Coordinates of C-alpha atoms and ligand atoms in Angstrom, one line a residue:
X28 CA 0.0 0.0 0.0
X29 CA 1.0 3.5 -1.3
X30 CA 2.0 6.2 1.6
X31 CA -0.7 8.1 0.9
X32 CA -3.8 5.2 0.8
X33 CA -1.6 4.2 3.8
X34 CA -2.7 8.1 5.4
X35 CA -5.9 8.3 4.0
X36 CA -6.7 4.7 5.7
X37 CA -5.2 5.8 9.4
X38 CA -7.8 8.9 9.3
X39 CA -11.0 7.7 7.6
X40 CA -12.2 6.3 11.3
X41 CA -13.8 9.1 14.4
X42 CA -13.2 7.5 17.3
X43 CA -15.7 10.1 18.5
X44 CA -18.3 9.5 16.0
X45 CA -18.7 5.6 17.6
X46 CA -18.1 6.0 21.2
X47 CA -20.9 8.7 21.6
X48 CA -23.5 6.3 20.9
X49 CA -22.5 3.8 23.1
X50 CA -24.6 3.1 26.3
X51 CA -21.7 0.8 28.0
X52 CA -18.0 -0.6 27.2
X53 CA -19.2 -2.9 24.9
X54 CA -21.5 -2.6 21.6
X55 CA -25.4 -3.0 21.7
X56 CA -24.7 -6.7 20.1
X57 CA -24.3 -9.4 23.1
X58 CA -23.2 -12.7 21.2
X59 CA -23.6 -14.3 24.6
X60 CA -27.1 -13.2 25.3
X61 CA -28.0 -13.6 21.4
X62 CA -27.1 -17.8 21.6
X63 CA -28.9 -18.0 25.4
X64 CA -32.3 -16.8 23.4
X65 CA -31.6 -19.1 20.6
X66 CA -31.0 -22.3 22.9
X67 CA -33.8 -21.6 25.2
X68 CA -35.7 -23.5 23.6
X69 CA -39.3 -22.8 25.4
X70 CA -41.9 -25.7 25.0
X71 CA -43.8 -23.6 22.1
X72 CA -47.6 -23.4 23.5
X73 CA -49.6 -22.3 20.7
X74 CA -51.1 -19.9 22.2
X75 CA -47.9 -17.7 22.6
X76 CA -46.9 -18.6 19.4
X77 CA -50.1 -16.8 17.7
X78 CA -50.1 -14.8 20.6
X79 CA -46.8 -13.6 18.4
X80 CA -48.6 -13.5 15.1
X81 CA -50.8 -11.1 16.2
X82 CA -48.9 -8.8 17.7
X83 CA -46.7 -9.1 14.3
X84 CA -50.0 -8.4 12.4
X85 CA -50.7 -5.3 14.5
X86 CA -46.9 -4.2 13.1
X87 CA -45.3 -4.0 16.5
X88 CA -41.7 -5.2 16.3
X89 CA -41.2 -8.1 18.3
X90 CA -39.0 -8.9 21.2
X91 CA -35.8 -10.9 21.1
X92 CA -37.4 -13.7 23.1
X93 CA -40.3 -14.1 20.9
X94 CA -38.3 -14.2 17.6
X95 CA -36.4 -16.9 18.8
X96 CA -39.5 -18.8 19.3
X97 CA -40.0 -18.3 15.7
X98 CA -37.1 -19.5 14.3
X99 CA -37.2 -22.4 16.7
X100 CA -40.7 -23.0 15.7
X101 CA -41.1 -26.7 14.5
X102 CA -44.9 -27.4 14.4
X103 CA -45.8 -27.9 11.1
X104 CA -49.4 -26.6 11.3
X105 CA -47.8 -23.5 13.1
X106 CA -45.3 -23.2 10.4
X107 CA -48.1 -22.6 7.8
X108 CA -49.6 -20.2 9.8
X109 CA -46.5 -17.9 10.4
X110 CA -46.6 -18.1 6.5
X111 CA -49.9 -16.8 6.3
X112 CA -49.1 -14.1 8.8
X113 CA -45.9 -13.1 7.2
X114 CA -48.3 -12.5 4.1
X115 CA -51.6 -10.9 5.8
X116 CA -48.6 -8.6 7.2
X117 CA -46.9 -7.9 3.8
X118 CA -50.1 -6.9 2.7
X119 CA -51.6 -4.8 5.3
X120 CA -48.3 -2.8 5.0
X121 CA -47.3 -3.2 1.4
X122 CA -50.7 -4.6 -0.7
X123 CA -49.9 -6.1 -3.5
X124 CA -46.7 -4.0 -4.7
X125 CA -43.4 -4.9 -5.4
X126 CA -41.0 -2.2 -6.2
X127 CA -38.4 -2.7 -8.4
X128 CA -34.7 -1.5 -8.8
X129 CA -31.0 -2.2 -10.6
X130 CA -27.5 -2.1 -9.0
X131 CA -25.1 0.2 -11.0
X132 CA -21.4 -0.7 -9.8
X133 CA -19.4 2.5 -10.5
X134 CA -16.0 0.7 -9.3
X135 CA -14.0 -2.3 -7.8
X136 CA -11.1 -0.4 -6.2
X137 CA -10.8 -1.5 -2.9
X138 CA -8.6 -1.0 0.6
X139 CA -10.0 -3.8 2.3
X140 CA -9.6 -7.5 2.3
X141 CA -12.6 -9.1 3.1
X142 CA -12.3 -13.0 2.3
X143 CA -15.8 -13.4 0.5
X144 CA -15.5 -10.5 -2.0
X145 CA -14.1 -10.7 -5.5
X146 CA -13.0 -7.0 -5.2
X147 CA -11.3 -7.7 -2.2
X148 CA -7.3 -6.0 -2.4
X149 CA -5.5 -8.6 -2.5
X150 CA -7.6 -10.7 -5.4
X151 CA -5.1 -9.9 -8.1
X152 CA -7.1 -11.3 -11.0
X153 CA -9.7 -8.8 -10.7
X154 CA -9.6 -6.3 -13.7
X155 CA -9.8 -3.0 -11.6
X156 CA -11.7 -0.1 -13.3
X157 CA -13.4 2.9 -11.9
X158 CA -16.6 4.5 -14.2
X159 CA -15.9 8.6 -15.0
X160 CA -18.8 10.8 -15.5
X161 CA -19.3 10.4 -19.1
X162 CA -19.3 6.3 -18.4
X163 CA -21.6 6.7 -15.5
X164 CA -23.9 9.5 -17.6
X165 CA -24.1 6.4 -20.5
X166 CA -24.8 3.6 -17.5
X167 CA -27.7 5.9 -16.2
X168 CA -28.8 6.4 -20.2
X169 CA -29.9 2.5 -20.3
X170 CA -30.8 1.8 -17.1
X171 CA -33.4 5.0 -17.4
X172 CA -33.8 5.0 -21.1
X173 CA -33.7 2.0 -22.4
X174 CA -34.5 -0.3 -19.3
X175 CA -36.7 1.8 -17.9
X176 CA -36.1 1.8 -14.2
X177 CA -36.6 4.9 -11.5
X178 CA -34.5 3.6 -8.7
X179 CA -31.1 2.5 -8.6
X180 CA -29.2 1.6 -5.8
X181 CA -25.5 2.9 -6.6
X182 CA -22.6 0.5 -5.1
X183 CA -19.0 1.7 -4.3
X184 CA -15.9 -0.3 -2.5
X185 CA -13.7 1.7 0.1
X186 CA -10.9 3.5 -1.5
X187 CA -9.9 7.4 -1.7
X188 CA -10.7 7.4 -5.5
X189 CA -14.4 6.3 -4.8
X190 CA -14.9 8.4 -1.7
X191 CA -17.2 11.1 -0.9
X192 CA -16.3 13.6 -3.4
X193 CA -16.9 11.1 -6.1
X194 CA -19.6 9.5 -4.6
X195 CA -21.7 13.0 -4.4
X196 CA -20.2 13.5 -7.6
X197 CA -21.3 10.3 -9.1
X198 CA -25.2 10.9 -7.6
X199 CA -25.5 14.3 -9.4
X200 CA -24.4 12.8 -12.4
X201 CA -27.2 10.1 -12.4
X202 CA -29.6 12.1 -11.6
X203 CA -29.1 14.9 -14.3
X204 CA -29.7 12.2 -16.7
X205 CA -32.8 12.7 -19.1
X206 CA -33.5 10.4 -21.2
X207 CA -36.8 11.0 -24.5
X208 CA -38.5 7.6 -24.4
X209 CA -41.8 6.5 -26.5
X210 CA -44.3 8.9 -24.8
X211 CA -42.2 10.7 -21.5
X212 CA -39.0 10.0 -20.5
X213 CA -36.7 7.9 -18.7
X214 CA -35.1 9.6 -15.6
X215 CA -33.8 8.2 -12.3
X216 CA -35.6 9.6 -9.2
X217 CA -34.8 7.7 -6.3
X218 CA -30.5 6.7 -6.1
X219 CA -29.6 4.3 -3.3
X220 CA -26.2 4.3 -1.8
X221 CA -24.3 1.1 -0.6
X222 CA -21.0 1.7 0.2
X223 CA -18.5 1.7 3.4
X224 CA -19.6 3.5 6.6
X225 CA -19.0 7.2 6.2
X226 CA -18.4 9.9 8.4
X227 CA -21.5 12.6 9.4
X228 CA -20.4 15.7 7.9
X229 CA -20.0 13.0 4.3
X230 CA -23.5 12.2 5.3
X231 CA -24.5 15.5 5.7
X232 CA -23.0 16.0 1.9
X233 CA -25.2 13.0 0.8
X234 CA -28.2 14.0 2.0
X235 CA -28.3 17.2 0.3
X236 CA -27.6 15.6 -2.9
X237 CA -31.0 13.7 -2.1
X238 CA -29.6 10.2 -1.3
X239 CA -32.8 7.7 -1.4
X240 CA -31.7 4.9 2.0
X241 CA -28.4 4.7 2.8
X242 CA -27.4 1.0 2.8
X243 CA -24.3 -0.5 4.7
X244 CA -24.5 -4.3 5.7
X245 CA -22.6 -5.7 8.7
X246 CA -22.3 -8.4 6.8
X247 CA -21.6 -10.6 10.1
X248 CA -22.9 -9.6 13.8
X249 CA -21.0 -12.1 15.1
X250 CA -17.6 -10.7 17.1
X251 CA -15.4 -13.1 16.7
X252 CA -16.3 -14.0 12.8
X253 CA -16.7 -10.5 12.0
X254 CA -12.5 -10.7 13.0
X255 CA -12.2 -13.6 10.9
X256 CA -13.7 -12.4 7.4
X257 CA -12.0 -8.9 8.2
X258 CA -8.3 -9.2 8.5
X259 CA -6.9 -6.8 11.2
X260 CA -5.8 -3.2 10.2
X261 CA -8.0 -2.9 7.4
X262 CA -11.4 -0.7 7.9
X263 CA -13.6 -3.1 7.6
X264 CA -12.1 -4.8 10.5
X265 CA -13.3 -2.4 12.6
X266 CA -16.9 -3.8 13.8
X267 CA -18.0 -0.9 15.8
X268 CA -17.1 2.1 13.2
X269 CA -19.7 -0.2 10.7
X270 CA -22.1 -1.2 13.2
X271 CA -22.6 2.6 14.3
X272 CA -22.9 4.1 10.8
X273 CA -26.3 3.8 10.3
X274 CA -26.4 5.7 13.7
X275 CA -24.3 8.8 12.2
X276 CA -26.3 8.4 9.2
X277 CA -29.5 9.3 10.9
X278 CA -28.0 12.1 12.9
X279 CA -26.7 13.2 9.4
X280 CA -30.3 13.7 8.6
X281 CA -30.3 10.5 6.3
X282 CA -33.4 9.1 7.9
X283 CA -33.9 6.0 5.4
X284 CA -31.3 3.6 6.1
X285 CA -30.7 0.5 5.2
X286 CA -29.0 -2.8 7.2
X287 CA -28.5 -6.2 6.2
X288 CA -26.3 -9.7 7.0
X289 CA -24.5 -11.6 4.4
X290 CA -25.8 -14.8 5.0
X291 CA -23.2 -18.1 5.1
X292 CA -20.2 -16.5 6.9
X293 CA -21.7 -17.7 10.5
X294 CA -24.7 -19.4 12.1
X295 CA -28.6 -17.7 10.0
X296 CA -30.3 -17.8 13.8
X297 CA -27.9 -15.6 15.8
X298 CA -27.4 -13.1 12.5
X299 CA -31.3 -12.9 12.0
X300 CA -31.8 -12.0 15.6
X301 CA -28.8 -9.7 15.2
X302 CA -30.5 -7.9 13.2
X303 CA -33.4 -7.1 14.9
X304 CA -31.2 -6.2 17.6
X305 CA -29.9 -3.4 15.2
X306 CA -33.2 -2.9 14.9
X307 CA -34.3 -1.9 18.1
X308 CA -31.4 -0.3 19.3
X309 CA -32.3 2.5 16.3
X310 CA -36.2 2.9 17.3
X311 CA -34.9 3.3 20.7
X312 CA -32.6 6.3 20.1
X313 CA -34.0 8.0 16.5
X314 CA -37.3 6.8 17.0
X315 CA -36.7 5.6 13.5
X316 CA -35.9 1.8 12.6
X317 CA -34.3 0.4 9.1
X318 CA -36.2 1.5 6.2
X319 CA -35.4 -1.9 4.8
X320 CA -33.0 -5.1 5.8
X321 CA -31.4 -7.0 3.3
X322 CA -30.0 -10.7 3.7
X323 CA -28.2 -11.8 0.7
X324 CA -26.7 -15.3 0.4
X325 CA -23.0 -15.5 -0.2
X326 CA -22.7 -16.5 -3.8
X327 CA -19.3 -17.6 -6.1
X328 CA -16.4 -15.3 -6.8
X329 CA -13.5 -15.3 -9.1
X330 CA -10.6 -16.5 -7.3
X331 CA -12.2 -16.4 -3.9
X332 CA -12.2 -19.8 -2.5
X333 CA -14.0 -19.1 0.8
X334 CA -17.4 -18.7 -0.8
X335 CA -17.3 -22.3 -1.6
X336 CA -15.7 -23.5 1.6
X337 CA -17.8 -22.0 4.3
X338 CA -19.4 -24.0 7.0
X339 CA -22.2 -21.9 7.3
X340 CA -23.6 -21.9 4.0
X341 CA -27.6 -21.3 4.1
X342 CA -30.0 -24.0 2.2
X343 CA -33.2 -23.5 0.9
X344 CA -35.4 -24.2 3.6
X345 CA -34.1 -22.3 6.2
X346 CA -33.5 -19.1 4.0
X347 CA -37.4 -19.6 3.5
X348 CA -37.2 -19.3 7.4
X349 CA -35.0 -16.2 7.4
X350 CA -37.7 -14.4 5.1
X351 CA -40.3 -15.4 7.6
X352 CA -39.0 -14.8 10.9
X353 CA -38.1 -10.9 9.7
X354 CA -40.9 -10.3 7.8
X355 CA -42.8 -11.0 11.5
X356 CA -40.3 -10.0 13.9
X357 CA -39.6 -6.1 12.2
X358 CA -42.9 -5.9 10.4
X359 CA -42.7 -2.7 9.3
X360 CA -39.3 -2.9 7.0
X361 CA -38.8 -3.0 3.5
X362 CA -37.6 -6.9 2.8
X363 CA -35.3 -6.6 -0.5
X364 CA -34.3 -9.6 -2.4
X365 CA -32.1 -9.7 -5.3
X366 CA -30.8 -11.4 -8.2
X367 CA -28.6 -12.8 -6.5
X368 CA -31.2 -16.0 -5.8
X369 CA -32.6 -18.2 -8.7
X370 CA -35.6 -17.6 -10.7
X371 CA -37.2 -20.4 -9.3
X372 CA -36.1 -19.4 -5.1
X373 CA -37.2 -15.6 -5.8
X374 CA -40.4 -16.7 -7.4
X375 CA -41.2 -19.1 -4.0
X376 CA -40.3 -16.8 -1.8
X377 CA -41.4 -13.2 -3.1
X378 CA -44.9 -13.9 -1.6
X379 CA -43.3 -14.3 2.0
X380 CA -43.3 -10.6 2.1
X381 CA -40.5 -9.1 0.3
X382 CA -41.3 -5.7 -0.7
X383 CA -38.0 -4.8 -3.5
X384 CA -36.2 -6.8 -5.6
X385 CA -34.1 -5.9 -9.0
X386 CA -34.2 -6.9 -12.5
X387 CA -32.1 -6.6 -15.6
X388 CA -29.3 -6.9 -13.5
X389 CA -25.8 -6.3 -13.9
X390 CA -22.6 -6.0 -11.4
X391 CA -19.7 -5.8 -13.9
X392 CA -18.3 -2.3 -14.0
X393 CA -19.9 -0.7 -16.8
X394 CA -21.8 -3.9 -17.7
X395 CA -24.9 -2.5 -18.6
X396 CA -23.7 0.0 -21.4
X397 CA -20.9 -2.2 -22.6
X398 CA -21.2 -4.6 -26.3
X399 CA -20.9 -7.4 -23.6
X400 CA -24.1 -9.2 -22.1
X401 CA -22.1 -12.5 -20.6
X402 CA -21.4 -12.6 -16.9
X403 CA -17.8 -11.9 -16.4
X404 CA -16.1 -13.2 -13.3
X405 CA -13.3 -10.6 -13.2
X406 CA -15.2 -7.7 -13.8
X407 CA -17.6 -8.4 -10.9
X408 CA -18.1 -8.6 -7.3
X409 CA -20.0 -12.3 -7.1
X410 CA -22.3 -13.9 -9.7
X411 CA -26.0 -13.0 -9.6
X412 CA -28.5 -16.2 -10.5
X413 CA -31.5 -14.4 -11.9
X414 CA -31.0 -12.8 -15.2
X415 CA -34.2 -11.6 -15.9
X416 CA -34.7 -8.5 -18.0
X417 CA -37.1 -5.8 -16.1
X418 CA -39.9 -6.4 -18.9
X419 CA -39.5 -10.6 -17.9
X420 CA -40.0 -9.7 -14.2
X421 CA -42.9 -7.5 -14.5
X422 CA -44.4 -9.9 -16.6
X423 CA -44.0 -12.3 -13.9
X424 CA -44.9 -10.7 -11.5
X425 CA -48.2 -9.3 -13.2
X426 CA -49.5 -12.8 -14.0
X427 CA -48.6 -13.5 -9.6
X428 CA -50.7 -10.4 -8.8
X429 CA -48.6 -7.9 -8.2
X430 CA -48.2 -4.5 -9.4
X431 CA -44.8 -3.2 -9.8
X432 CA -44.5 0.5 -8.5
X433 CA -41.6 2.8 -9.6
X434 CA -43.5 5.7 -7.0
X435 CA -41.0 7.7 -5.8
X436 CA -43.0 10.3 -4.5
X437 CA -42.9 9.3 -0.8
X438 CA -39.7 10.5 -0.2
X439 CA -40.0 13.4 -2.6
X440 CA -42.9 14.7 -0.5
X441 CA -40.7 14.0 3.0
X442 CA -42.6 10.9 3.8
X443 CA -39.9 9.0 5.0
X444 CA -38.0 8.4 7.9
X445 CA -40.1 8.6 11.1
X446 CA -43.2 9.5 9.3
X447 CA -43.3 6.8 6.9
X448 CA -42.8 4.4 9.8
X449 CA -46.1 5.8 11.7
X450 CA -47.7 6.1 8.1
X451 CA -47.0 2.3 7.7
X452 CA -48.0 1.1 11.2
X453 CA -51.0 2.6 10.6
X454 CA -51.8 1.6 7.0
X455 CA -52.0 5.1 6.1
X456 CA -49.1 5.0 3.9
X457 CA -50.5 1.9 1.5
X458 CA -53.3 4.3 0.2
X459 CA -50.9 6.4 -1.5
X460 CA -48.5 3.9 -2.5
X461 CA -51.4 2.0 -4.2
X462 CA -52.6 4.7 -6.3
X463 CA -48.7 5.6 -6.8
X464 CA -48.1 2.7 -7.6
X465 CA -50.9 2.5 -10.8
X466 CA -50.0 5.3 -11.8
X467 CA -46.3 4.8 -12.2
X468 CA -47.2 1.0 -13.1
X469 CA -49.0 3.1 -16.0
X470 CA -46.5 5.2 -17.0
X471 CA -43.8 2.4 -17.5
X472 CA -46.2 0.6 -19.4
X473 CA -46.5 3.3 -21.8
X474 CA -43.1 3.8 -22.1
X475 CA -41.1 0.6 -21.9
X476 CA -43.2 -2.8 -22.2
X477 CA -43.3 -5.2 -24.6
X478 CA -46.3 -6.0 -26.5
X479 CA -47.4 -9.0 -24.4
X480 CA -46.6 -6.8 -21.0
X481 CA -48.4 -4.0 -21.4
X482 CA -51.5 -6.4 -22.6
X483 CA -51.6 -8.5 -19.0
X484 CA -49.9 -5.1 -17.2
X485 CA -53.4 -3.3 -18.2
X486 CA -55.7 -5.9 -17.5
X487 CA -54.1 -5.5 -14.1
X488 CA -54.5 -2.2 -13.7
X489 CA -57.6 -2.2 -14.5
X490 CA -58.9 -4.5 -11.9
X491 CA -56.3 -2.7 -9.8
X492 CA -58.5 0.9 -10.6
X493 CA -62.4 -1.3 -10.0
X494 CA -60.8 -1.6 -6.1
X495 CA -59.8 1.6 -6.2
X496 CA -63.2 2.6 -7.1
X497 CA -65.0 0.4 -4.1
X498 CA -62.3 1.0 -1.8
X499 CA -61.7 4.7 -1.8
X500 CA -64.2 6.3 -4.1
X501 CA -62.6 9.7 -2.9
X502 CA -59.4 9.4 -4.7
X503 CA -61.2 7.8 -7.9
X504 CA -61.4 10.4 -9.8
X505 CA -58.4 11.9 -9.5
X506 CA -56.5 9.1 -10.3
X507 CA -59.2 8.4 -13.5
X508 CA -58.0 11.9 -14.6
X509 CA -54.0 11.1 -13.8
X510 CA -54.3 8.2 -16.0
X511 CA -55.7 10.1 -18.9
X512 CA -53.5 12.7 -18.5
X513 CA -50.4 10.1 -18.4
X514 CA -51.6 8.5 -21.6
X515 CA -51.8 12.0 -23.2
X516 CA -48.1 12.2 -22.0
X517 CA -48.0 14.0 -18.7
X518 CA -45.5 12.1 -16.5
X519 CA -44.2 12.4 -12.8
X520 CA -48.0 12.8 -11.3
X521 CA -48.5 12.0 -8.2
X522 CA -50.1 11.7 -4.6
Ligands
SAM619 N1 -17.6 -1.8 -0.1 C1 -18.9 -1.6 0.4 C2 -19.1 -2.5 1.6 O1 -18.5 -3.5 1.7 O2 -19.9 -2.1 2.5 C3 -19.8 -1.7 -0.7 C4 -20.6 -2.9 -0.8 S1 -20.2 -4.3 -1.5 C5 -19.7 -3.9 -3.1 C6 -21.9 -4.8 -1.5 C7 -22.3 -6.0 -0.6 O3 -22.1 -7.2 -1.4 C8 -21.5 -6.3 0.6 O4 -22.0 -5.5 1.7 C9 -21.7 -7.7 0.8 O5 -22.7 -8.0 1.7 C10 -22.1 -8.3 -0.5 N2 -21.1 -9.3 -1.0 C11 -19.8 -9.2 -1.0 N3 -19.3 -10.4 -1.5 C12 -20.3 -11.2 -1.8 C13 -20.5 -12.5 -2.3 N4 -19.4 -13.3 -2.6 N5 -21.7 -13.0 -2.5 C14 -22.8 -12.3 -2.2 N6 -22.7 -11.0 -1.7 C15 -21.5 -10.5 -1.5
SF4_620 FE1 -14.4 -4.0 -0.4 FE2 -17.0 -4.2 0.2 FE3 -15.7 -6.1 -1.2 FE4 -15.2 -5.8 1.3 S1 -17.2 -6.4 0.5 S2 -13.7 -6.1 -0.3 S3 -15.3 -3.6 1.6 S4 -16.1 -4.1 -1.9

């Protein structure tokens, strides 16, 4: 390492911006007291247990005690009705949406080490390459142009060249790109950041670019692992200055955040109760939990031998459990999955409750406006499973049920944060997002579908509008009269 990575390194971490949110000595994650809830295995009564299903259906978050129960739950007949809870709750929150989004990878420059991750510093077969403006501006010109899509969540590895400056850099970029498609056009209005923790003045920069959730993943909530996977001296290795970001973000003014595990670097029970620990410990200082939790599967890298070789690799059936047990325990949260999982594993277990997922997706560095369409191993972080294009998806997903919303407007009219929380204990915030979500639903349709999509895309909206109608005859007309005015051209309308 270079002198001056070597510098930049020794003063990216505030010893300062960790230790003031600390109650005690030691973090707000207690491995110990974590595996005691796990192992006590209570005899499950079944009135507790649905005792716990409804207090996850009237969106309270649930205690460490009674999420253990859950993911210790072994009657079957119980099972199957934590599965039709998880979905009662995922639509008394959500409805019927799904939202969709693409990654955009803007670089694979790295200072840390971390032994699941292609981009990892010392994987020497990696072909490094970080995007400049004008790549990023053509990245942005298929993803909103051709594609389609409205949010993106942007990704970044820790180095100085990818740091704040280019990051805020980077967002402006993406969002001053305009794109004429058939009837509107294609613009991205909600950018997602996941990159390494930052410091809160950087969030404060962030923000006022208009950041969407900021999204860090512990990756592992387990101490001694965390060591393990995160060779010392590098800045990943330092578990507190991670687990506190989302903290600093939120005192930054960044109010959507976003946690997550990697799942298959240690045991799925302790990391899912982890992260409702990460959970509560936010609603008990900001008032504000995570606007979504992630919990991707550790998938194949090039040259990176530990994703094959790890002892705590998650099968199918208990990632269905994962799904489940969160969905219940933090009801309120946005559940993304991605393309990381199989056609066949997204489309079992979307109707668990997962609220986001992506499509068309690419991770190579400059993947989605290069000649290439191939997977390359050395241009990207892991490989994904799911290569569906957006149109596929929607598709898909229309002939399931569900409408696919590209609203934005929540955060664009400040409901986010706190007030979406309250807003989607109470059910307040799905009246919106429904008729946001037909009228964006409309608006792609018109601009991007295939032939066979937008036939089966309006059939659904069109049952979609007959509830409206029955539902809340209030907002009827208004919407009648957005749609008419989005097929005349209008675009961006909404509640
Ligand atoms: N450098 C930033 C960081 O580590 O926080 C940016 C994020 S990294 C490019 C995005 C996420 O990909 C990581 O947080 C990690 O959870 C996930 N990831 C890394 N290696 C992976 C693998 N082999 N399989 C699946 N996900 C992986
Ligand atoms: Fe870097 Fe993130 Fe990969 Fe770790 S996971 S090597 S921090 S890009």
């Amino acid at each position: 390492m270079s002198e001056n990575l070597k510098s930049w390194v020794a003063n990216r971490i505030k010893e300062d911006e960790i230790v003031k949110y600390m109650d005690d000595d030691s973090d707000f994650i207690k491995d110990d007291e974590i595996w005691k809830h796990i192992k006590d295995d209570k005899q499950q009564d079944p009135v507790r247990i649905r005792e716990i299903f409804e207090k996850a259906l009237a969106v309270e978050t649930l205690s460490p005690e009674e999420t253990a129960m859950l993911i210790n739950l072994k009657n079957p007949e119980l099972v199957e009705e934590m599965k039709e809870t998880a979905l009662k709750i995922k639509l008394k929150v959500y409805d019927n949406r799904i939202v969709t989004f693409a990654p955009l990878y803007l670089g694979d420059y790295c200072v840390n080490n971390c032994a699941y991750c292609g981009f990892r510093t010392s994987n020497t077969i990696m072909k490094r390459k970080i995007l400049s403006e004008d790549e990023i501006r053509r990245e942005t010109e298929v993803l909103a142009g051709k594609i389609g899509h409205k949010r993106l969540i942007v990704v970044y590895g820790e180095h100085p060249l990818t740091g704040v400056d280019y990051i805020e850099n980077s967002l402006r970029t993406i969002y001053g790109v305009k794109v004429p498609v058939r009837k509107g056009f294609g613009h991205i209005r909600r950018a997602n950041v996941n990159a390494a923790p930052l410091q809160i003045d950087e969030l404060k920069r962030l923000q006022e670019v208009g950041i969407g959730t900021f999204q860090v993943f512990q990756e592992t909530y387990h101490h001694e692992t965390h060591r393990k996977v995160h060779p010392e001296g590098t800045l990943k290795g330092d578990y507190k200055w991670r687990l506190y970001c989302m903290h600093r973000a939120l005192e930054a003014g960044v109010d959507d955040v976003g946690i997550g595990a990697l799942y298959g670097l240690y045991d799925w029970r302790f990391e899912t109760m982890a992260l409702l620990y990460h959970a509560i410990e936010l609603e008990k200082k900001f008032g504000i939990g995570p606007h979504t939790v992630s919990f991707p599967r550790l998938e194949p890298a090039a040259n990176t031998p530990f994703t094959q070789s790890s002892e705590y690799m998650v099968n199918d059936e208990d990632f269905e459990r994962i799904i489940l047990v969160l969905r219940l325990a933090i009801p309120y949260t946005g559940m993304i999955l991605t393309a990381r999982e199989s056609r066949e594993i997204r489309d079992k277990v979307l109707p668990l409750g997962i609220t986001q997922t992506d499509a068309s997706t690419r991770i190579g560095i400059g993947a989605y406006s290069d000649r290439y369409t191939e997977q390359e191993l050395e241009r990207q972080q892991f490989m994904i499973g799911d290569p569906r294009s957006l149109d596929e998806l929607i598709r898909d997903l229309t002939k399931m049920g569900y409408i696919t919303s590209f609203c934005t407007a929540g955060y664009r009219c400040g409901r986010t944060g706190k007030c979406i929380m309250d807003l989607l204990r109470e059910g307040t915030e799905g009246k919106y997002c429904k008729l946001n979500a037909i009228t964006t639903f409309k608006e792609w349709l018109l601009d991007f579908a295939s032939e066979e999509t937008a036939k089966i895309g309006d059939a659904l909206i069109k049952k979609e509008l007959d509830e409206v109608k029955t539902k809340m005859p209030k907002a009827y007309n208004k919407l009648n009269e957005y749609i008419t005015r989005i097929e005349n051209g209008e675009r961006d309308l909404y509640f």
